[in-house]
Coordinates of C-alpha atoms in Angstrom, one line a residue:
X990 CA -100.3 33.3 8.3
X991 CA -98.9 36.0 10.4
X992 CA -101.0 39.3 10.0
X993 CA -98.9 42.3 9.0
X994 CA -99.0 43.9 12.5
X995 CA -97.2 40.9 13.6
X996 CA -94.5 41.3 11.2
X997 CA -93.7 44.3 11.9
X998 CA -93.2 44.1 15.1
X999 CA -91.4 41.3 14.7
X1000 CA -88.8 43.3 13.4
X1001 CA -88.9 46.8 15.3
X1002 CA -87.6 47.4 18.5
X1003 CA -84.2 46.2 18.0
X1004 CA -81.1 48.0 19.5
X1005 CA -78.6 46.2 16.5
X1006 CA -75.1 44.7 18.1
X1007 CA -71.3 45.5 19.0
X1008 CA -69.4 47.3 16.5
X1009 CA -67.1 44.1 16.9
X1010 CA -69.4 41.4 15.7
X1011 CA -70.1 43.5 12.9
X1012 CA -66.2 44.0 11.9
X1013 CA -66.2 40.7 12.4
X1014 CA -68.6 39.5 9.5
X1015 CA -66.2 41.3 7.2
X1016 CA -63.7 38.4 7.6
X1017 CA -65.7 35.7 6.5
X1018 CA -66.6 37.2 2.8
X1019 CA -63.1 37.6 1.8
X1020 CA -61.6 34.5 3.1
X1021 CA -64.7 32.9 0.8
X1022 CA -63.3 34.4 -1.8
X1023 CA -59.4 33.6 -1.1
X1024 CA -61.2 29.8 -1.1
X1025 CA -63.2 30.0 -4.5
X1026 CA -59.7 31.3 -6.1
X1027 CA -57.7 28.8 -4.3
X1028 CA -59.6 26.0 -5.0
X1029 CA -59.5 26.7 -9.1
X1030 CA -55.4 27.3 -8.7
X1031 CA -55.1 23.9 -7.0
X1032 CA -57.8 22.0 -9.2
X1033 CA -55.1 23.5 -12.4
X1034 CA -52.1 22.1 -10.4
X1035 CA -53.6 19.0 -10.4
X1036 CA -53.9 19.0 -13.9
X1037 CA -57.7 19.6 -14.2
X1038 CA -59.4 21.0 -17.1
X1039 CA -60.9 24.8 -17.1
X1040 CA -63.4 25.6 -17.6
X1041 CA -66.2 23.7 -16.1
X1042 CA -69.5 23.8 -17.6
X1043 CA -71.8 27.0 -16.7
X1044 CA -74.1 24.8 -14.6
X1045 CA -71.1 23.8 -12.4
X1046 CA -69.9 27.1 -12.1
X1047 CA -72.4 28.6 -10.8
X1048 CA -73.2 25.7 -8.2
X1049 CA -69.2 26.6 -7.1
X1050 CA -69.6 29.9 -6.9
X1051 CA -73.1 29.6 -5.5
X1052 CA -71.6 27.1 -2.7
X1053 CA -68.0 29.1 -2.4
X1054 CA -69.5 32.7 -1.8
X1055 CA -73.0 33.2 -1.5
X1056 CA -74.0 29.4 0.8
X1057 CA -71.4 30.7 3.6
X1058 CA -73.3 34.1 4.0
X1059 CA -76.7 32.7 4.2
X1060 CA -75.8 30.2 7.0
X1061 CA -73.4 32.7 9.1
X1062 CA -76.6 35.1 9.6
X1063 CA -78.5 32.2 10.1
X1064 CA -77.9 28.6 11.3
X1065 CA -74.0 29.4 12.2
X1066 CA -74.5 32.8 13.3
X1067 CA -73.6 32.6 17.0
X1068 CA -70.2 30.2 15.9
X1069 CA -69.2 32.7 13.3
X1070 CA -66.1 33.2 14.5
X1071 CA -64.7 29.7 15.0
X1072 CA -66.3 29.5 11.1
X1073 CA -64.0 32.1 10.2
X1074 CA -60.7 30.6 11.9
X1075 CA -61.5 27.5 10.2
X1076 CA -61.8 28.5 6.8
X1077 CA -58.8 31.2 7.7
X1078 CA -56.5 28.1 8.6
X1079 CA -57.8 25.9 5.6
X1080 CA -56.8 28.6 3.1
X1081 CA -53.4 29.7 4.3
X1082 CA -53.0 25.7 4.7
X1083 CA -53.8 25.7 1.1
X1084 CA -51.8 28.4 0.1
X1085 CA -48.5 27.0 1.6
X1086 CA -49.0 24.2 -0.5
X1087 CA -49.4 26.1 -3.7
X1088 CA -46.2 27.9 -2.5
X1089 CA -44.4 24.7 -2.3
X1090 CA -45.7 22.9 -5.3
X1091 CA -46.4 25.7 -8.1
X1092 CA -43.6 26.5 -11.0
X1093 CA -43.1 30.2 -10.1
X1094 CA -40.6 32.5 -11.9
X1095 CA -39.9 33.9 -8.2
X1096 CA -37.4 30.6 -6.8
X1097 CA -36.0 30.7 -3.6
X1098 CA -36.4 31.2 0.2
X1099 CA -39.6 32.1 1.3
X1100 CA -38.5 35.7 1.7
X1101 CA -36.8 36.8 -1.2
X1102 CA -39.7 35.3 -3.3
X1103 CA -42.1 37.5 -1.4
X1104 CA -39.7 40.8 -2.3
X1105 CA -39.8 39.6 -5.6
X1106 CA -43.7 39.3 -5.8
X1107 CA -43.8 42.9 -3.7
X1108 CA -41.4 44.5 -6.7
X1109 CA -43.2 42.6 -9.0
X1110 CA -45.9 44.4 -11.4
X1111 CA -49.9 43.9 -11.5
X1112 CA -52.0 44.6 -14.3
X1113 CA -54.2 47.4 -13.3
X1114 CA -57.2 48.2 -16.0
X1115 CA -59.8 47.8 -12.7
X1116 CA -59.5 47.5 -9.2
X1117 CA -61.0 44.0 -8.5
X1118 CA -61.7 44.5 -5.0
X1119 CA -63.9 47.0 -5.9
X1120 CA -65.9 45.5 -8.1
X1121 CA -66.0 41.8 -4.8
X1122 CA -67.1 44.8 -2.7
X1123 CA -70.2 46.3 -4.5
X1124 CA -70.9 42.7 -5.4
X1125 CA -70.7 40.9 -2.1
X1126 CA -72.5 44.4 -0.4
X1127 CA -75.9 43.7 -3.0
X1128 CA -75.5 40.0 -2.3
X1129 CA -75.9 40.8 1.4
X1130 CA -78.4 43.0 1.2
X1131 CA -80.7 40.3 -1.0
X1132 CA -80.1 37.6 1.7
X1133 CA -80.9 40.2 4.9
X1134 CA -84.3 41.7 3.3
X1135 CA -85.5 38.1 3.8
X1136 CA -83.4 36.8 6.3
X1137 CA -84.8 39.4 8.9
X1138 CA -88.4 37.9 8.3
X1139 CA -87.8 34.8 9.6
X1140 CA -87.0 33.8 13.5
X1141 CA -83.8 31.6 12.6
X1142 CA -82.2 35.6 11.9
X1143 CA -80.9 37.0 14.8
X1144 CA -82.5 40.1 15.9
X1145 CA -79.4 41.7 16.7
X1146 CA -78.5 41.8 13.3
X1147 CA -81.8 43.4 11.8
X1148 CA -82.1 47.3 11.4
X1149 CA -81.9 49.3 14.9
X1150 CA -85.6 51.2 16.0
X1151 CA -83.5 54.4 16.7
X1152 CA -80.4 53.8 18.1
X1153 CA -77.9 50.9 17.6
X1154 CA -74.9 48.9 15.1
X1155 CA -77.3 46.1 13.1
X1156 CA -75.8 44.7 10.3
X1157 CA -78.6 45.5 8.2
X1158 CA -77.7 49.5 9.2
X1159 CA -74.4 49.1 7.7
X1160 CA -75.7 47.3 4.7
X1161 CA -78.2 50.3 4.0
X1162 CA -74.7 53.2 4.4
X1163 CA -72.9 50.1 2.7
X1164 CA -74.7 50.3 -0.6
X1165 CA -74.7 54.2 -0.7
X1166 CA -70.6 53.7 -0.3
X1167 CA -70.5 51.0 -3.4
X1168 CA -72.6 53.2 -5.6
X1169 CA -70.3 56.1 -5.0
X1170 CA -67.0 54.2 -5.3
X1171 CA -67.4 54.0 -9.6
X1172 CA -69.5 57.1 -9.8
X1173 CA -68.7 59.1 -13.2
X1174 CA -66.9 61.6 -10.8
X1175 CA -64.9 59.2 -9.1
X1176 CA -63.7 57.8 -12.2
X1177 CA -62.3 60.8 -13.1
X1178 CA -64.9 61.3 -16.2
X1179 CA -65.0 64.8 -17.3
X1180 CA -67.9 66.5 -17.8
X1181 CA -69.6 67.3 -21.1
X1182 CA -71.3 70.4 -21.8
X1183 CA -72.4 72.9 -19.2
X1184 CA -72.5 71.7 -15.6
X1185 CA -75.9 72.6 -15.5
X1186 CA -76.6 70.0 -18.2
X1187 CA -74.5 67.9 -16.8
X1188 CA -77.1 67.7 -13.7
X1189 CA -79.7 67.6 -15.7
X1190 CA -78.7 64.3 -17.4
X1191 CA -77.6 63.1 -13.9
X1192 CA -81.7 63.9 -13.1
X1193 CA -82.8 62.0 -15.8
X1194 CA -81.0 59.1 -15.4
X1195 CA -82.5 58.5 -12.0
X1196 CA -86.1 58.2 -13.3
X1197 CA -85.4 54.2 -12.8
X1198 CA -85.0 54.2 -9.3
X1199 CA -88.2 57.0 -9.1
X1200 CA -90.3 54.8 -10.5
X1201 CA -89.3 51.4 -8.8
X1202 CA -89.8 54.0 -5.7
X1203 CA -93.4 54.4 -7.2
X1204 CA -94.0 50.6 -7.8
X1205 CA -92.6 49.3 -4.4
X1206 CA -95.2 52.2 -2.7
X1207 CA -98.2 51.3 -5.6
X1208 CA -97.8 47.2 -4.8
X1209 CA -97.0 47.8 -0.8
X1210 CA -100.2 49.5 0.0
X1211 CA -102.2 48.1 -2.9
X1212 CA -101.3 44.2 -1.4
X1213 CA -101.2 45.1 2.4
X1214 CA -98.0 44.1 2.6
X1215 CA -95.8 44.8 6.3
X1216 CA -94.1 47.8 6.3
X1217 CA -91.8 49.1 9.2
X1218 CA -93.3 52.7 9.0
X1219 CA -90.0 54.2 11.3
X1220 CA -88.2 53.4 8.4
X1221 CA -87.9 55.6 6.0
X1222 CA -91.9 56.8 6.7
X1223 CA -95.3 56.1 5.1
X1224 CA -95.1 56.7 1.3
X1225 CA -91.0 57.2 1.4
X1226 CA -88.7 53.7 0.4
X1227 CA -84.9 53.0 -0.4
X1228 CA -85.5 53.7 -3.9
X1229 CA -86.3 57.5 -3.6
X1230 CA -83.1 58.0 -1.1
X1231 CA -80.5 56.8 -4.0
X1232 CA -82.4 58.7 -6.5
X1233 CA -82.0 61.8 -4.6
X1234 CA -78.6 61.4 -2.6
X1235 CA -77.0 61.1 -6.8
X1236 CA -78.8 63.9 -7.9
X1237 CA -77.6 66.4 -5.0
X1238 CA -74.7 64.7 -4.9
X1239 CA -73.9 65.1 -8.6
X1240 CA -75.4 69.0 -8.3
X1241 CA -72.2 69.4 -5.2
X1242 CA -69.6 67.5 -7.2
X1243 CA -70.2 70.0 -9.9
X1244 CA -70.1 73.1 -8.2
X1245 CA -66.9 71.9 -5.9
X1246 CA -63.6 69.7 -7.0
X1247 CA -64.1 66.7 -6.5
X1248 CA -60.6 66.2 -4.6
X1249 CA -62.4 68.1 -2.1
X1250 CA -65.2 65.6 -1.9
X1251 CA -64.4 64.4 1.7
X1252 CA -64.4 67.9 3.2
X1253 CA -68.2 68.3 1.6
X1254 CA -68.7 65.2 3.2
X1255 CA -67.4 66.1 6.6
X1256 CA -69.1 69.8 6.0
X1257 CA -72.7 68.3 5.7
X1258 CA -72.0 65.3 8.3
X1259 CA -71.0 67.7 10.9
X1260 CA -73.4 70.3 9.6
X1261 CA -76.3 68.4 10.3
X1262 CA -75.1 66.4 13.3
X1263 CA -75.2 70.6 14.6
X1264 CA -78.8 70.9 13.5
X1265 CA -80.1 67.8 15.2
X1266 CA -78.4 68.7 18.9
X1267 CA -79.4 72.9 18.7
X1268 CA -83.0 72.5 17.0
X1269 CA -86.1 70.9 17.6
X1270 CA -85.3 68.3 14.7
X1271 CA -84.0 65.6 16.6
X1272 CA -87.3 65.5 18.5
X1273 CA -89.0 66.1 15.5
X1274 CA -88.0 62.8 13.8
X1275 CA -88.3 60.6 16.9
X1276 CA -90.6 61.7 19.6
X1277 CA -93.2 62.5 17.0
X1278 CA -96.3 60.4 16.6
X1279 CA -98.0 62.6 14.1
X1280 CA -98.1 61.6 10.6
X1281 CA -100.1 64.3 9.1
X1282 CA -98.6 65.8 6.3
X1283 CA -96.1 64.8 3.9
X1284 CA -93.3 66.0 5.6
X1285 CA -94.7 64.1 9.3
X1286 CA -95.6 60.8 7.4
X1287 CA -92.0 60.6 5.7
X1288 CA -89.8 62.7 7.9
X1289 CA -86.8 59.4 8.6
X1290 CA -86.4 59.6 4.9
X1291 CA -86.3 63.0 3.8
X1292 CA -84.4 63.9 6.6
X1293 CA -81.9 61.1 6.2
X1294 CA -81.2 61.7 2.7
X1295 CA -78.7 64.4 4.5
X1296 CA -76.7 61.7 6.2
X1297 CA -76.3 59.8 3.3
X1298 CA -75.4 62.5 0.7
X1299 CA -71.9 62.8 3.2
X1300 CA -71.7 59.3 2.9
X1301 CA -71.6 59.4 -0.8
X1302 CA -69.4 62.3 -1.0
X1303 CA -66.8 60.1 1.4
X1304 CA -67.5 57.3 -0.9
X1305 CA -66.1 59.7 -3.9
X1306 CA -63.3 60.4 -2.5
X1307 CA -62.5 56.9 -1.4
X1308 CA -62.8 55.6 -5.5
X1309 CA -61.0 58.5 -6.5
X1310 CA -57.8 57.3 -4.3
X1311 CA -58.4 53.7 -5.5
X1312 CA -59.3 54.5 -9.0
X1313 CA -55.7 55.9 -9.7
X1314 CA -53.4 54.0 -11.9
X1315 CA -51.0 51.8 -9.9
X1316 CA -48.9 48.9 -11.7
X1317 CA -46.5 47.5 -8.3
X1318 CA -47.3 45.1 -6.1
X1319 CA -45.8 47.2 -3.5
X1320 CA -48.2 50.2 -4.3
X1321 CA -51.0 48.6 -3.7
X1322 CA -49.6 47.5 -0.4
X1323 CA -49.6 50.9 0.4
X1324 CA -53.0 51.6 -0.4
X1325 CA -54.0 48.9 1.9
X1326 CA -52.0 49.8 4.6
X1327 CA -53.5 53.9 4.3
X1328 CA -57.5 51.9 4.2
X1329 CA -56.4 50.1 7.0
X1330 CA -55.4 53.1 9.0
X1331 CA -57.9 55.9 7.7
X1332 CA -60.5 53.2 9.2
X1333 CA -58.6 53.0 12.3
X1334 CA -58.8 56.8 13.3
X1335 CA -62.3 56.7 11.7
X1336 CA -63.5 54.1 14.6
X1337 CA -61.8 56.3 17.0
X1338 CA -63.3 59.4 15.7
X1339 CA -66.1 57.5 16.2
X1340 CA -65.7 56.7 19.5
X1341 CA -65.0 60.4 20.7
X1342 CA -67.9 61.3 18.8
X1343 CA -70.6 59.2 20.5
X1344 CA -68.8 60.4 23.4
X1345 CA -69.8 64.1 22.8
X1346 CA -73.4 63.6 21.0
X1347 CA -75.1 60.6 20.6
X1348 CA -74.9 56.9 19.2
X1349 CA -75.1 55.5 16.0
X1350 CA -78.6 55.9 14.2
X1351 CA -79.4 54.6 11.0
X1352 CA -83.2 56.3 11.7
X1353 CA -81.4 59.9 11.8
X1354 CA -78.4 59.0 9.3
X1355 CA -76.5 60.9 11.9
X1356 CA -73.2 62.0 11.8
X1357 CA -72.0 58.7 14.5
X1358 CA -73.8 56.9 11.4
X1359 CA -71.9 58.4 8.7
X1360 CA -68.5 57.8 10.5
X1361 CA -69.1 54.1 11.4
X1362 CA -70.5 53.5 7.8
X1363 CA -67.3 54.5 6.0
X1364 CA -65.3 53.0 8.8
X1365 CA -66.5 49.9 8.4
X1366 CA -66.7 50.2 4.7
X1367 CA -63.3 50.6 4.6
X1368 CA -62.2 48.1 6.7
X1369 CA -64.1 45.4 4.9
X1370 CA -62.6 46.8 1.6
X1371 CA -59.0 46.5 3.4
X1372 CA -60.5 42.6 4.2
X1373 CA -61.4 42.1 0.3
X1374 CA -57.7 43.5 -0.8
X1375 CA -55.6 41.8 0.9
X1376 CA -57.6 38.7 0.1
X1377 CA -57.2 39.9 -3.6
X1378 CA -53.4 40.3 -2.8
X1379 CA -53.3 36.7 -1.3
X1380 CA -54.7 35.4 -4.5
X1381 CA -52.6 37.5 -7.0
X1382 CA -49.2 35.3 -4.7
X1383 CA -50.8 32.4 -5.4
X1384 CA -51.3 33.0 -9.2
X1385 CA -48.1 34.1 -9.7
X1386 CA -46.8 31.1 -7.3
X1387 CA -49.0 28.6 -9.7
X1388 CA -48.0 30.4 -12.9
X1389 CA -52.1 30.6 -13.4
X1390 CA -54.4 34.1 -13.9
X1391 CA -57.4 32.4 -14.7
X1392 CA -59.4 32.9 -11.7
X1393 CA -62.1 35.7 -12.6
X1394 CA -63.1 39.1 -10.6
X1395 CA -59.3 39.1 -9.2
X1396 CA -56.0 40.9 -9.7
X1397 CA -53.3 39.0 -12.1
X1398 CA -49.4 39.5 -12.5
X1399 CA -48.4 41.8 -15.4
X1400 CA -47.3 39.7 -18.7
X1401 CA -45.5 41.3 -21.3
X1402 CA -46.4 39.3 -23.9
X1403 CA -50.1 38.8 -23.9
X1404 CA -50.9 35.5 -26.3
X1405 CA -54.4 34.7 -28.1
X1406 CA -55.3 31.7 -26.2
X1407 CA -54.5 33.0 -22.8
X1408 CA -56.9 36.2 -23.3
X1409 CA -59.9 33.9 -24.6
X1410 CA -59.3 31.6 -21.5
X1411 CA -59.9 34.5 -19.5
X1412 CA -62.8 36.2 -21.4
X1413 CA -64.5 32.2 -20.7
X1414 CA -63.6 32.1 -17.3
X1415 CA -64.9 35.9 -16.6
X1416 CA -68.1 35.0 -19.0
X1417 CA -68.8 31.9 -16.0
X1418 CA -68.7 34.0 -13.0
X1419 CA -71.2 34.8 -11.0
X1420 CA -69.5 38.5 -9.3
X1421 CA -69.3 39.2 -13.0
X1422 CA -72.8 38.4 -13.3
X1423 CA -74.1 40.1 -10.5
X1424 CA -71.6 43.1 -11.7
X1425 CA -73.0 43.3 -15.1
X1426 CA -77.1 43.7 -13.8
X1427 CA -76.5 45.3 -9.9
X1428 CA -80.0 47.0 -10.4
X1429 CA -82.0 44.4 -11.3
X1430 CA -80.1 41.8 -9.2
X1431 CA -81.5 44.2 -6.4
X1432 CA -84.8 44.4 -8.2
X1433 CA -85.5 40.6 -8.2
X1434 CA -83.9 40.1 -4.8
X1435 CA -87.0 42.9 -3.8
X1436 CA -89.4 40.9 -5.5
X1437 CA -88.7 37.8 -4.7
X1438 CA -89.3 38.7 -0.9
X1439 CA -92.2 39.8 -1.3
X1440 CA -93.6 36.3 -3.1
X1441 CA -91.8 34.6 -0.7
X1442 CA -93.4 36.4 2.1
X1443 CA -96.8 35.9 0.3
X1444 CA -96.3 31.8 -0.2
X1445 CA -94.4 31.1 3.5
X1446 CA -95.4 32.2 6.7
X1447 CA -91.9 33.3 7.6
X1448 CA -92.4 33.7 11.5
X1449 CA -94.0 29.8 11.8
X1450 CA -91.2 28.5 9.8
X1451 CA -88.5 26.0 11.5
X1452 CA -84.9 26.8 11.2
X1453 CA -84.7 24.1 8.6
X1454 CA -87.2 25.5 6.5
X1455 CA -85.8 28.9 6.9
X1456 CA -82.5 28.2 5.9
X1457 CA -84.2 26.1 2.5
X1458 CA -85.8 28.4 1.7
X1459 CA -83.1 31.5 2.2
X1460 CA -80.6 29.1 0.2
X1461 CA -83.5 28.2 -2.6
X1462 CA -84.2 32.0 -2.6
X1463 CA -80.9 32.9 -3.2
X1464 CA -80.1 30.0 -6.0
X1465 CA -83.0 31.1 -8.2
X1466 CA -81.6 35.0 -7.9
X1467 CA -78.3 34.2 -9.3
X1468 CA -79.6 31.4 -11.7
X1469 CA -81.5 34.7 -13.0
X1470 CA -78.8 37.1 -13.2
X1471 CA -76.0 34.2 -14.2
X1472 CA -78.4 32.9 -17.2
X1473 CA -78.6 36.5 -18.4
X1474 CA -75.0 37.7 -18.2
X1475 CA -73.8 34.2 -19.9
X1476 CA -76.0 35.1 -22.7
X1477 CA -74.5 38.7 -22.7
X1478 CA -77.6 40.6 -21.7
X1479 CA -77.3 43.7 -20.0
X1480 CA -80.3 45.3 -18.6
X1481 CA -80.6 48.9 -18.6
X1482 CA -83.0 51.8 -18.7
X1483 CA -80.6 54.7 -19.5

């Protein structure tokens, strides 16, 4: 077996990849999507019977949406994009057909049935894209965490030493973004009580994530087990960042309106993008070999919290837009086309900024970071909506809403045996299971590397193995978390 030295440098030193390749990747999750939903509309057409039993739904969804991800940063990873094209072509193949030969309310030519379907109402409880994005942003994160330990994952893609675009940066920003998209405050909850209680309940109900902090730091140094100290530092871990960041973050969003959230979240960005070029900071967190001291041994986490605090406070404002009640087709168009564009001027924004200070770096959380995070967040949620919109047509082409985790046409009259197919179809899906228990999915996803990293010497393995034991890895994290939600289980602290 590898010692832990190994290990860790096997995955330092790494100066991530193009801000292309990483747009890029959000393609492929949507269009698997687009092809679960298809392939359930089609299977109707043809007269099949829904639903399927719970074991094979979760081997669809498992080889639909979660098999394509393991392989593209993996065995397929340096073909992505003719993996892409083809399942691009496949599904608009498939959705012609479905156009062709479903019994739509919407007849006629091919552009006055899409006017209809834009004047055309949705129903619009949830935003379904939402809910695919936090999803397929913890489902990334469980495959990476073990992914980046053996050599079949490109060292492009693993987290950057200082400097740099890995997909595994984005994924850390990524799930900051998808806990602040359904925060309270971005669901317009209104506060109980005294603001000052109010953040004292927020405080509380962190003490989870304090004391997984706690027990990933106890069973790290207790086991010997590699850790990349440039990281976060010596005793810091993810856990103690999103325990903090929606703390502060709840602490700001009760002092200011939380309309106003993006300005906060430009103040502190720019704020502390100020402090890093005119003080001795930057320097501080890089250049310094010292780890004397609480504040030397964990200086990349403490001082990142900052960066990621105006991420969150973006990512408030973001829900708030998306969490308002819409009931056309058209508006939602809309909404795409304003996440299309706001991520557009923030990748130029971008651009100009790296031009005047410095490039991305996850290690800081630097302002450069903060823009390409919520850039890229938003242009894969743009990716996940109009895949959502694509599979809203071809429900409303095949006269069929069952497909789970999705938007469906409005129906004025809603009858018993429609609502109970849908509660069975939602009750075998695996975003839905992953949605119900995000925590723990993240939890078992945590621990699960770490046995497999016990069992399997990860850098010796063949690319075969690898990928087995990624795709085995995976399997057994949503059999958990599918088993539990199909049984109605929720797991939760507070």
């Amino acid at each position: 077996m590898a010692s832990a030295e190994v290990k860790v440098a096997f995955v330092s030193n790494h100066n991530g990849t193009t801000l292309t390749e990483v747009s890029l990747g959000s393609f492929l999750a949507p269009l698997c999507f687009l092809s679960r939903g298809l392939f359930l509309i089609v299977f109707h057409l043809g007269k099949g019977v829904l639903p399927f039993s719970w074991g094979t739904h979760l081997l669809l969804d498992f080889t639909a949406l979660i098999m394509p991800l393991v392989l593209s940063c993996t065995a397929l990873s340096d073909i992505l994009h003719f993996v892409i094209m083809g399942i691009a072509v496949v599904d608009l193949v498939v959705l012609y057909l479905v156009y062709k030969n479903g019994k739509h309310p919407f007849q006629g030519s091919l552009n006055s049935t899409v006017d209809k379907f834009v004047q055309s109402s949705v129903e619009s409880n949830l935003v379904p894209f939402v809910t695919v994005f936090r999803v397929l942003v913890n489902v990334k994160t469980a495959i990476s965490i073990l992914a980046v330990d053996f050599s079949v994952f490109p060292r492009r893609y693993a987290k950057t030493e200082t400097y740099g675009t890995g997909v595994m940066d984005f994924g850390v920003g990524a799930y900051v973004m998808a806990n602040a998209l359904v925060c309270p405050e971005a669901r317009g909850k209104d506060i109980r009580g005294s603001k000052l209680s109010h953040v004292f309940k927020q405080l509380i109900s962190v003490w989870p994530l304090v004391l997984l902090g706690f027990v990933r730091l106890a069973s790290v140094k207790s086991s010997g087990y590699h850790e990349h100290v440039t990281e976060y530092g010596v005793h810091w871990n993810f856990f103690f960042t999103l325990a903090i960041v929606r703390v502060v973050a709840s602490a700001l969003l009760a002092l200011f309106p939380v309309d106003a959230s993006w300005l906060l979240a430009l103040l502190i960005g720019g704020s502390y993008q100020v402090v890093l070029e005119t003080t001795g900071l930057k320097s501080f967190l890089i250049y310094n070999t010292e780890r004397t001291g609480f504040l030397q041994a964990n200086r990349e986490g403490i001082f990142s919290v900052v960066g990621y605090i105006a991420i969150y406070m973006a990512g408030v404002q973001v829900g708030r837009y998306l969490m308002q009640s819409r009931n056309l087709v058209k508006d939602w168009i809309r909404v795409i086309r304003n996440l299309l564009l706001t991520s557009f001027v923030l990748f130029f924004a971008l651009y100009v900024c790296q031009r005047c200070t410095e490039p991305v770096s996850r290690r800081m959380a630097n302002l450069p970071f903060c823009i390409w995070t919520v850039a890229q967040a938003l242009f894969f949620l743009s990716c996940l909506s109009v895949s959502d919109l694509l599979l809203l047509f071809s429900k409303a082409m095949s006269n069929f809403s069952f497909v789970s985790a999705s938007w469906c046409p409005y129906q004025n009259k809603k009858s018993l045996p429609n609502e109970k197919m849908k509660k069975n179809m939602d009750a075998l899906c695996l975003v839905q299971s992953i949605n119900r228990n995000q925590l723990l999915y993240f939890l078992i996803a945590n621990i699960m590397t770490g046995l497999t990293n016990v069992l399997i010497d990860t850098l010796n393995s063949n690319d075969v193995l690898a990928v087995s034991v990624l795709l085995l890895y995976m399997f057994i994290n949503s059999l958990v978390i599918f088993i539990l939600h199909i049984n109605n289980i929720t797991i939760k602290f507070w």
